[in-house]
Amino acid sequence: MDLVIRGAAVIDGTGTPAHRADVALADGRIAEVRREGEGRRPTAHRVLDAAGLALSPGFIDMHAHSDLALLRDPAHEAKVAQGVTLEVLGQDGLSYAPADARTLAEVNTAIGGWNGDAGDVGVDWRTVGGYLDRLDRQGIAVNAAYLVPQGTVRALVVGWERRPATAEELARMKRLVAEGLEQGAVGMSSGLTYAPGMYADDAELTELCRVVAAYGGYYCPHHRSYGAGALAAYAEMVAVAREAGCALHLAHAVLNFRGNEGRAPELLALLDSALAAGADITLDSYPYTPGCTTLAAMLPGWASEGGPVAVLARLRDDATAERVRHAMEEEGADGCHGVPIDWEAIEVSGVGEPSLASHVGRTVAATARERGERPWATARRLLLDDRLGTTILQHVGHKENVVAIMRHAVHTGGSDGILHGAKPHPRAYGTFPHYLGRYARELGVLPLEECVAHLTSRPARRLGLSDRGLVRPGHVADLVLFDPDSIAAGSTFEAPRALPTGIPYVLIAGRFAMEDGRRTDVLAGRTIRRAGSA
């Protein structure tokens, strides 16, 4: 054997009680799990004494925004230090493949607040397969799977127009989705409060989902509302997936904004009814109440038509900007989930333009008061001066909803971690230890073993991975050793990039990515491609 992890409390990912065992690794896989007192203990070239530590499968981040970070930052300590060994990229319908030069430029501007400017990574791909090949060729810190982004596909074929696709355009979009799945994508994502994906109607989404279903993938929508129309939006996605015969994974499943306090049981009843009728549904969430996105995402859908250049032109025009303000502040724009925007709840977390750094860490309302102007004037200036690159925290969540959803049987963990910006949401650096330390150990929301299952075997099943997500002989040795008594997120809203505590060892394919609490130089990750893809 290459390594024996001796005497750990094995939390194997099934949800069953921990048991003491020696775990032997060879050639990047688990070779043996020998329970304490059951015969001769395995030996190896190296023995790691894990007394006092728990050993679990590596954590799977079902909703990551590391599409460029994996290329830009080889250490990727934000995720490795949490015990994350696999991330799912291409989220919320907007990413960098498939695309042509025009679409790449537009998407780069539209989601610069999520990922920064792609110019520094040297984009040398145009297809899903090309992007995945680049990750493998460069070497990555953790494993990565990819979802075909429906919004990017629509931008490539239809553009940023607010209209139904023609029959020819729909056929081309279906071909692009199929090609992405053939090249290794595990499913398709949508961002239905983001342009241009939001311009697709249910018939269009259903046709694309039929393609996903044919390849055994899953549909992962950020649906049309988490606010005023949240329950109807969830029901819409269930209906689309069932009509298409497609597996459904609900992205960052939350019920936010005013009027949704305590309504999680209604959402869970909707899901339970669909599950009982045979639907294949899972979901992910992060263990925090505030959300995070771009300031431009708050704009009404009509204002985003035509792409980023058209958005900036509308914002420069006083009359049109006043229409935008009215939609956001008085009507409740679709970009803000049908709820009139509360500028006191909108905190700037990052800017692309360094001269705007004084806005970071302050709400739009606070800056407006200091300047003696209306909040919309502050927000409009930010959008223009930062060329739509401003990232925000939205303080609109309800803890009782977060807790109820994380207890559900089909729940998995997803950070929705935006790593870009001066003051990112702490979920990017803390989601997984926060689940285990705060919600399992301190609050007892979930038993520790059950919480581990939510973060390991359940997402592995959704991804169709038969050799990951469990501590079991033959499985890939993606493993985490943590101290159940001290594991905790170090990141806070005041210090969002602080690393976790209580996670001394992380192994990817049997190699130490974290050793004695320090990041090694190992880049053992690889792309995880849909079974049967080219």
Coordinates of C-alpha atoms in Angstrom, one line a residue:
M1 CA 0.0 0.0 0.0
D2 CA 1.0 3.6 -0.6
L3 CA -0.6 5.0 2.6
V4 CA -2.5 3.7 5.6
I5 CA -4.7 6.2 7.5
R6 CA -4.6 4.6 10.9
G7 CA -7.4 4.7 13.5
A8 CA -9.7 7.4 12.1
A9 CA -13.4 7.6 12.9
V10 CA -14.6 6.7 9.4
I11 CA -17.7 8.6 8.4
D12 CA -18.2 6.8 5.1
G13 CA -20.8 9.0 3.4
T14 CA -23.8 6.7 3.8
G15 CA -25.2 8.5 6.8
T16 CA -24.6 5.5 9.1
P17 CA -22.8 5.9 12.4
A18 CA -19.0 6.4 12.3
H19 CA -16.7 3.4 12.9
R20 CA -13.1 3.2 13.8
A21 CA -11.0 1.7 11.0
D22 CA -7.7 1.7 9.1
V23 CA -8.0 2.9 5.5
A24 CA -5.3 1.8 3.0
L25 CA -4.7 3.6 -0.3
A26 CA -2.9 2.3 -3.4
D27 CA -2.6 3.9 -6.9
G28 CA -5.0 6.7 -6.0
R29 CA -7.8 4.5 -4.8
I30 CA -9.1 3.1 -1.6
A31 CA -7.7 -0.5 -1.4
E32 CA -9.0 -1.6 2.0
V33 CA -11.1 -0.4 4.9
R34 CA -10.3 -2.6 7.9
R35 CA -12.5 -2.0 10.9
E36 CA -10.9 -1.9 14.3
G37 CA -10.5 -5.4 15.7
E38 CA -11.3 -7.2 12.4
G39 CA -8.1 -9.0 11.6
R40 CA -4.6 -8.0 10.6
R41 CA -4.1 -4.2 10.2
P42 CA -2.8 -3.2 6.7
T43 CA 0.7 -1.8 6.3
A44 CA 2.1 0.7 3.8
H45 CA 5.1 2.8 2.9
R46 CA 3.6 5.6 5.0
V47 CA 1.3 5.4 8.0
L48 CA -0.7 8.4 9.1
D49 CA -1.9 8.3 12.7
A50 CA -5.4 9.8 12.5
A51 CA -6.5 9.2 16.1
G52 CA -9.0 11.9 17.1
L53 CA -9.8 12.7 13.5
A54 CA -12.8 11.8 11.3
L55 CA -12.2 10.5 7.8
S56 CA -14.9 11.2 5.2
P57 CA -15.1 11.4 1.4
G58 CA -14.1 14.6 -0.2
F59 CA -16.8 17.3 -0.3
I60 CA -18.6 18.0 -3.6
D61 CA -19.5 21.6 -4.3
M62 CA -22.6 21.3 -6.4
H63 CA -22.7 25.0 -7.2
A64 CA -19.3 26.7 -7.8
H65 CA -18.2 29.8 -9.7
S66 CA -14.6 28.8 -10.1
D67 CA -14.7 28.7 -13.9
L68 CA -11.7 31.1 -14.3
A69 CA -10.4 30.8 -10.7
L70 CA -9.2 27.2 -11.4
L71 CA -7.0 28.6 -14.2
R72 CA -6.0 31.8 -12.5
D73 CA -5.1 30.5 -9.1
P74 CA -3.5 27.0 -9.1
A75 CA -3.5 26.7 -5.3
H76 CA -7.3 27.3 -5.1
E77 CA -7.0 27.4 -1.3
A78 CA -10.5 28.8 -0.9
K79 CA -11.9 25.4 -1.8
V80 CA -9.1 22.9 -1.0
A81 CA -8.8 24.1 2.6
Q82 CA -12.5 23.4 3.0
G83 CA -12.1 19.8 2.0
V84 CA -13.7 20.3 -1.4
T85 CA -12.4 17.8 -3.9
L86 CA -14.9 18.3 -6.8
E87 CA -16.7 21.4 -8.1
V88 CA -19.5 21.8 -10.6
L89 CA -18.9 24.7 -12.9
G90 CA -20.9 26.4 -15.7
Q91 CA -23.6 27.6 -13.3
D92 CA -26.6 30.0 -13.6
G93 CA -26.7 29.7 -17.4
L94 CA -23.6 31.9 -18.0
S95 CA -20.0 30.7 -18.6
Y96 CA -17.3 30.7 -21.2
A97 CA -18.2 27.7 -23.4
P98 CA -19.5 27.1 -26.0
A99 CA -18.9 30.6 -27.5
D100 CA -17.4 32.6 -30.3
A101 CA -15.3 35.7 -30.0
R102 CA -18.4 38.0 -29.8
T103 CA -20.2 36.0 -27.2
L104 CA -17.1 35.6 -25.1
A105 CA -16.7 39.3 -25.0
E106 CA -20.3 39.9 -24.0
V107 CA -20.3 37.1 -21.4
N108 CA -17.0 38.4 -20.0
T109 CA -18.6 41.8 -19.4
A110 CA -21.9 40.4 -18.1
I111 CA -20.3 38.1 -15.4
G112 CA -17.1 40.1 -14.7
G113 CA -18.5 40.6 -11.2
W114 CA -18.5 36.8 -10.7
N115 CA -15.2 35.9 -12.2
G116 CA -13.2 39.0 -13.0
D117 CA -11.9 39.7 -16.5
A118 CA -11.1 36.6 -18.5
G119 CA -8.3 38.4 -20.3
D120 CA -5.7 37.2 -17.8
V121 CA -6.3 33.5 -18.3
G122 CA -5.7 33.4 -22.1
V123 CA -8.9 32.0 -23.4
D124 CA -7.9 29.5 -26.1
W125 CA -11.1 27.5 -26.4
R126 CA -14.4 27.8 -28.1
T127 CA -16.1 24.5 -27.2
V128 CA -17.0 22.7 -24.0
G129 CA -14.5 20.1 -24.8
G130 CA -11.9 22.7 -25.4
Y131 CA -12.5 24.3 -22.0
L132 CA -12.3 20.9 -20.2
D133 CA -9.1 20.1 -22.1
R134 CA -7.6 23.4 -21.1
L135 CA -8.3 22.6 -17.4
D136 CA -6.7 19.1 -17.7
R137 CA -3.7 20.4 -19.7
Q138 CA -2.9 23.2 -17.3
G139 CA -3.5 21.1 -14.1
I140 CA -6.1 22.0 -11.5
A141 CA -6.3 21.9 -7.7
V142 CA -9.6 20.0 -7.5
N143 CA -11.7 17.9 -9.8
A144 CA -14.2 19.8 -12.0
A145 CA -17.5 19.0 -13.8
Y146 CA -19.3 21.3 -16.1
L147 CA -22.8 22.3 -17.1
V148 CA -23.7 23.6 -20.5
P149 CA -24.8 27.2 -19.8
Q150 CA -28.2 27.8 -21.5
G151 CA -27.8 31.6 -21.4
T152 CA -24.5 31.5 -23.2
V153 CA -25.9 29.1 -25.8
R154 CA -28.8 31.5 -26.4
A155 CA -26.4 34.5 -26.6
L156 CA -24.4 32.6 -29.2
V157 CA -27.4 31.6 -31.3
V158 CA -30.1 34.2 -30.7
G159 CA -28.1 37.0 -29.3
W160 CA -29.4 39.2 -26.4
E161 CA -32.8 39.8 -27.9
R162 CA -35.9 39.5 -25.9
R163 CA -38.0 37.3 -28.2
P164 CA -38.8 33.6 -28.8
A165 CA -36.2 31.6 -30.7
T166 CA -37.1 30.6 -34.2
A167 CA -37.4 27.0 -35.2
E168 CA -34.0 27.1 -36.8
E169 CA -32.4 28.8 -33.8
L170 CA -33.9 26.3 -31.4
A171 CA -32.5 23.5 -33.6
R172 CA -29.1 25.0 -33.4
M173 CA -29.3 25.5 -29.6
K174 CA -30.2 21.8 -29.2
R175 CA -27.2 20.8 -31.3
L176 CA -24.9 22.9 -29.2
V177 CA -26.3 21.4 -26.0
A178 CA -25.9 18.0 -27.4
E179 CA -22.3 18.7 -28.5
G180 CA -21.5 20.0 -25.0
L181 CA -22.9 16.8 -23.4
E182 CA -21.0 14.7 -25.9
Q183 CA -17.8 16.5 -25.0
G184 CA -18.3 15.8 -21.3
A185 CA -20.8 18.2 -19.7
V186 CA -22.9 16.5 -17.0
G187 CA -26.0 18.6 -17.7
M188 CA -27.3 22.1 -18.5
S189 CA -27.8 25.1 -16.3
S190 CA -30.0 28.2 -16.6
G191 CA -30.1 31.6 -15.0
L192 CA -33.7 32.7 -15.5
T193 CA -33.3 36.1 -13.8
Y194 CA -30.2 36.8 -15.9
A195 CA -30.2 38.0 -19.6
P196 CA -30.3 36.4 -22.1
G197 CA -31.3 33.1 -20.6
M198 CA -34.4 34.7 -18.9
Y199 CA -35.8 35.4 -22.4
A200 CA -36.4 31.7 -23.0
D201 CA -40.0 30.5 -22.5
D202 CA -40.9 27.1 -21.1
A203 CA -41.4 25.5 -24.5
E204 CA -37.8 26.4 -25.4
L205 CA -36.4 25.2 -22.1
T206 CA -38.4 21.9 -22.4
E207 CA -36.9 21.2 -25.8
L208 CA -33.4 21.8 -24.5
C209 CA -34.1 19.6 -21.5
R210 CA -35.2 16.8 -23.8
V211 CA -31.7 16.8 -25.2
V212 CA -30.2 16.7 -21.7
A213 CA -32.4 13.8 -20.8
A214 CA -31.4 11.9 -23.9
Y215 CA -27.8 12.0 -22.7
G216 CA -28.6 11.1 -19.1
G217 CA -27.7 14.5 -17.8
Y218 CA -29.6 16.8 -15.4
Y219 CA -31.1 20.3 -15.6
C220 CA -29.9 22.8 -13.0
P221 CA -31.9 26.0 -13.1
H222 CA -31.6 29.3 -11.2
H223 CA -35.3 29.8 -11.6
R224 CA -37.3 32.9 -12.4
S225 CA -37.9 34.2 -8.9
Y226 CA -36.7 33.6 -5.4
G227 CA -38.9 36.4 -4.1
A228 CA -42.5 37.3 -4.9
G229 CA -43.1 34.5 -7.3
A230 CA -40.8 31.9 -5.8
L231 CA -43.2 29.0 -5.3
A232 CA -44.7 29.4 -8.7
A233 CA -41.1 29.5 -10.2
Y234 CA -40.2 26.3 -8.4
A235 CA -43.4 24.7 -9.7
E236 CA -42.5 25.9 -13.2
M237 CA -39.1 24.1 -13.1
V238 CA -40.6 20.9 -11.8
A239 CA -43.2 21.0 -14.7
V240 CA -40.6 21.7 -17.3
A241 CA -38.3 18.9 -16.2
R242 CA -41.2 16.4 -15.9
E243 CA -42.5 17.3 -19.3
A244 CA -39.0 16.7 -20.8
G245 CA -38.4 13.6 -18.7
C246 CA -35.3 15.2 -17.4
A247 CA -33.6 14.9 -13.9
L248 CA -33.9 18.2 -12.1
H249 CA -31.4 19.8 -9.6
L250 CA -32.6 23.1 -8.1
A251 CA -29.7 25.5 -7.8
H252 CA -29.2 27.4 -4.5
A253 CA -32.7 26.5 -3.3
V254 CA -33.8 29.3 -1.0
L255 CA -36.9 31.3 -0.3
N256 CA -35.7 34.9 0.2
F257 CA -37.1 38.4 0.4
R258 CA -40.1 39.9 2.3
G259 CA -43.2 37.7 2.3
N260 CA -41.4 34.4 2.2
E261 CA -40.6 34.1 5.9
G262 CA -41.4 30.5 7.1
R263 CA -42.6 29.3 3.7
A264 CA -40.0 26.5 3.2
P265 CA -42.5 23.8 4.2
E266 CA -44.6 24.9 1.2
L267 CA -41.7 24.4 -1.1
L268 CA -40.8 21.1 0.5
A269 CA -44.4 19.9 0.1
L270 CA -44.2 20.7 -3.6
L271 CA -41.0 18.7 -4.0
D272 CA -42.3 15.8 -1.9
S273 CA -45.4 15.6 -4.1
A274 CA -43.3 15.5 -7.3
L275 CA -40.9 13.0 -5.8
A276 CA -43.8 10.7 -4.8
A277 CA -45.1 10.9 -8.3
G278 CA -41.7 9.7 -9.6
A279 CA -39.8 12.8 -10.4
D280 CA -36.0 12.8 -10.1
I281 CA -35.2 15.9 -8.1
T282 CA -32.3 17.1 -6.0
L283 CA -31.3 20.6 -4.8
D284 CA -28.4 22.4 -3.2
S285 CA -28.1 25.3 -0.8
Y286 CA -25.5 27.2 1.2
P287 CA -25.8 27.7 5.0
Y288 CA -26.1 31.5 5.1
T289 CA -28.9 33.9 4.8
P290 CA -27.5 36.7 2.5
G291 CA -27.1 36.1 -1.2
C292 CA -24.5 37.4 -3.6
T293 CA -24.7 38.4 -7.3
T294 CA -23.9 41.4 -9.5
L295 CA -25.6 44.8 -9.1
A296 CA -26.5 44.6 -12.8
A297 CA -28.5 41.5 -12.1
M298 CA -31.0 43.7 -10.3
L299 CA -32.0 45.5 -13.4
P300 CA -35.3 44.7 -15.2
G301 CA -35.1 42.2 -18.0
W302 CA -36.1 44.7 -20.6
A303 CA -33.1 46.9 -19.6
S304 CA -30.7 44.0 -20.3
E305 CA -31.9 43.3 -23.8
G306 CA -29.2 43.7 -26.4
G307 CA -26.3 42.8 -24.1
P308 CA -23.9 44.8 -21.9
V309 CA -23.2 47.6 -24.4
A310 CA -27.0 48.3 -24.8
V311 CA -27.4 48.2 -21.0
L312 CA -24.8 50.9 -20.5
A313 CA -26.4 53.0 -23.2
R314 CA -29.7 52.8 -21.4
L315 CA -28.2 53.8 -18.1
R316 CA -26.5 56.8 -19.7
D317 CA -29.9 58.1 -21.0
D318 CA -31.7 60.0 -18.2
A319 CA -35.2 59.1 -19.3
T320 CA -34.5 55.4 -19.7
A321 CA -32.6 55.4 -16.4
E322 CA -35.7 56.8 -14.7
R323 CA -37.8 54.0 -16.2
V324 CA -35.3 51.5 -14.7
R325 CA -35.4 53.2 -11.3
H326 CA -39.2 53.1 -11.3
A327 CA -39.2 49.4 -12.2
M328 CA -36.7 48.5 -9.5
E329 CA -37.9 50.7 -6.7
E330 CA -41.6 50.8 -7.2
E331 CA -42.8 47.9 -9.3
G332 CA -40.4 45.2 -8.3
A333 CA -38.3 44.2 -11.3
D334 CA -37.9 40.7 -12.5
G335 CA -34.1 41.0 -11.9
C336 CA -34.9 41.6 -8.3
H337 CA -37.3 38.7 -8.1
G338 CA -40.4 40.8 -8.3
V339 CA -39.7 42.6 -5.0
P340 CA -39.1 46.4 -4.8
I341 CA -35.4 46.8 -4.1
D342 CA -34.3 47.7 -0.6
W343 CA -31.1 49.6 -1.0
E344 CA -30.3 49.2 2.7
A345 CA -30.0 45.5 2.0
I346 CA -27.6 45.9 -1.0
E347 CA -24.0 45.9 0.2
V348 CA -21.2 46.3 -2.4
S349 CA -18.7 43.4 -2.1
G350 CA -16.5 44.0 -5.0
V351 CA -15.7 46.4 -7.9
G352 CA -13.7 46.0 -11.0
E353 CA -12.6 49.6 -11.2
P354 CA -10.0 50.4 -8.4
S355 CA -11.1 54.0 -8.0
L356 CA -14.5 52.8 -6.7
A357 CA -13.0 50.8 -3.8
S358 CA -14.5 53.1 -1.2
H359 CA -17.9 51.6 -2.0
V360 CA -16.9 48.1 -0.9
G361 CA -18.3 47.0 2.4
R362 CA -21.0 49.7 2.4
T363 CA -24.6 49.5 1.4
V364 CA -25.8 51.6 -1.5
A365 CA -28.2 53.4 0.9
A366 CA -25.3 54.4 3.2
T367 CA -23.2 55.8 0.4
A368 CA -26.1 57.7 -1.0
R369 CA -26.8 59.3 2.4
E370 CA -23.2 60.4 2.7
R371 CA -23.3 61.9 -0.8
G372 CA -26.7 63.5 -0.2
E373 CA -28.3 61.8 -3.2
R374 CA -31.0 59.2 -3.9
P375 CA -29.8 55.6 -3.7
W376 CA -30.6 55.0 -7.4
A377 CA -28.2 57.9 -8.3
T378 CA -25.4 56.1 -6.4
A379 CA -26.3 52.7 -8.0
R380 CA -26.5 54.1 -11.5
R381 CA -23.1 55.8 -11.2
L382 CA -21.6 52.6 -9.9
L383 CA -23.0 50.5 -12.8
L384 CA -21.7 53.0 -15.4
D385 CA -18.3 53.7 -13.8
D386 CA -17.7 50.0 -13.1
R387 CA -19.1 48.9 -16.5
L388 CA -21.5 46.5 -14.8
G389 CA -18.7 44.8 -12.9
T390 CA -19.9 45.5 -9.3
T391 CA -20.7 42.6 -7.1
I392 CA -23.1 42.8 -4.2
L393 CA -24.3 41.0 -1.1
Q394 CA -28.1 40.9 -0.7
H395 CA -29.2 40.7 3.0
V396 CA -32.6 39.2 2.3
G397 CA -32.7 35.7 3.6
H398 CA -34.6 33.9 6.4
K399 CA -32.7 31.4 8.7
E400 CA -35.8 29.2 9.3
N401 CA -36.1 28.6 5.6
V402 CA -32.3 27.8 5.3
V403 CA -32.5 25.3 8.1
A404 CA -35.7 23.6 6.9
I405 CA -34.3 23.1 3.3
M406 CA -31.0 21.7 4.5
R407 CA -32.8 19.0 6.4
H408 CA -34.5 17.6 3.3
A409 CA -33.6 14.1 2.0
V410 CA -32.6 15.3 -1.5
H411 CA -30.5 18.2 -0.2
T412 CA -26.8 18.6 -1.2
G413 CA -24.2 21.3 -0.4
G414 CA -23.3 24.1 -2.9
S415 CA -21.3 27.2 -2.0
D416 CA -22.4 29.4 -4.8
G417 CA -19.0 30.9 -4.0
I418 CA -18.0 34.0 -5.9
L419 CA -14.3 34.3 -5.3
H420 CA -13.9 37.7 -7.1
G421 CA -14.0 41.0 -5.3
A422 CA -12.5 42.7 -2.3
K423 CA -15.1 41.5 0.2
P424 CA -16.7 38.3 -1.1
H425 CA -19.4 36.4 0.6
P426 CA -17.9 34.2 3.2
R427 CA -19.6 31.1 1.8
A428 CA -16.9 31.0 -0.9
Y429 CA -14.3 30.1 1.8
G430 CA -16.5 28.6 4.5
T431 CA -19.6 26.7 3.3
F432 CA -18.5 23.1 4.0
P433 CA -16.9 23.6 7.5
H434 CA -19.8 25.9 8.4
Y435 CA -22.3 23.0 7.7
L436 CA -20.3 20.6 9.8
G437 CA -19.2 22.9 12.6
R438 CA -22.1 25.3 13.0
Y439 CA -25.1 23.4 11.8
A440 CA -24.2 19.9 12.7
R441 CA -22.1 20.2 15.8
E442 CA -23.3 23.4 17.4
L443 CA -26.9 23.6 16.4
G444 CA -27.7 19.9 15.9
V445 CA -29.7 20.6 12.8
L446 CA -28.3 17.4 11.2
P447 CA -26.4 14.5 12.8
L448 CA -22.7 14.7 11.7
E449 CA -22.9 11.5 9.6
E450 CA -26.1 12.7 7.8
C451 CA -24.5 16.1 7.1
V452 CA -21.5 14.4 5.6
A453 CA -23.8 12.3 3.4
H454 CA -25.4 15.6 2.1
L455 CA -21.9 16.8 1.1
T456 CA -20.5 13.6 -0.4
S457 CA -22.5 10.6 -1.6
R458 CA -25.7 12.4 -2.5
P459 CA -24.1 14.8 -4.9
A460 CA -21.9 12.0 -6.3
R461 CA -25.1 10.1 -7.1
R462 CA -26.6 13.1 -8.9
L463 CA -23.4 13.4 -10.9
G464 CA -23.6 9.7 -11.8
L465 CA -20.3 8.9 -10.2
S466 CA -20.1 5.3 -9.1
D467 CA -16.6 5.5 -7.6
R468 CA -16.7 8.7 -5.6
G469 CA -18.6 10.0 -2.6
L470 CA -18.0 7.0 -0.3
V471 CA -15.2 5.6 1.8
R472 CA -15.3 2.2 0.1
P473 CA -12.7 -0.1 -1.5
G474 CA -12.3 0.6 -5.2
H475 CA -13.4 4.2 -4.8
V476 CA -11.1 7.1 -5.8
A477 CA -9.2 8.3 -2.8
D478 CA -10.7 11.8 -2.6
L479 CA -10.7 12.1 1.2
V480 CA -10.9 14.6 4.0
L481 CA -9.5 14.2 7.6
F482 CA -11.1 16.7 10.0
D483 CA -11.5 17.2 13.7
P484 CA -15.2 17.0 14.5
D485 CA -14.7 19.0 17.7
S486 CA -13.0 22.0 16.1
I487 CA -14.0 22.1 12.4
A488 CA -15.3 25.6 11.7
A489 CA -15.5 28.2 9.0
G490 CA -12.9 30.9 9.6
S491 CA -14.5 33.2 7.1
T492 CA -16.9 35.9 8.2
F493 CA -18.5 38.8 6.6
E494 CA -15.8 41.0 8.2
A495 CA -12.9 38.7 7.2
P496 CA -14.3 36.7 4.3
R497 CA -11.1 35.1 3.1
A498 CA -10.0 33.6 6.4
L499 CA -9.4 29.8 6.1
P500 CA -11.2 27.1 8.0
T501 CA -10.0 25.4 11.1
G502 CA -10.0 21.7 12.0
I503 CA -9.2 20.3 8.5
P504 CA -5.5 19.2 8.6
Y505 CA -5.6 16.8 5.6
V506 CA -7.2 16.7 2.2
L507 CA -6.3 14.0 -0.4
I508 CA -7.2 14.1 -4.0
A509 CA -6.6 10.8 -5.9
G510 CA -4.6 9.7 -2.9
R511 CA -2.3 12.7 -3.0
F512 CA -2.1 15.3 -0.2
A513 CA -3.5 18.6 -1.3
M514 CA -3.6 19.7 2.3
E515 CA -1.0 18.3 4.8
D516 CA -0.6 19.3 8.4
G517 CA -3.0 22.1 7.8
R518 CA -1.0 23.6 4.9
R519 CA -1.6 23.7 1.2
T520 CA 0.9 21.6 -0.8
D521 CA 1.8 22.2 -4.4
V522 CA -0.1 19.1 -5.6
L523 CA -2.5 19.6 -8.5
A524 CA -4.2 16.3 -8.6
G525 CA -7.6 17.4 -9.9
R526 CA -8.9 16.5 -13.3
T527 CA -12.1 17.1 -15.2
I528 CA -15.0 14.7 -14.5
R529 CA -16.8 14.1 -17.7
R530 CA -20.2 12.6 -18.4
A531 CA -20.0 8.8 -18.7
G532 CA -19.8 7.9 -22.4
S533 CA -18.7 11.3 -23.6
A534 CA -15.9 11.6 -26.1

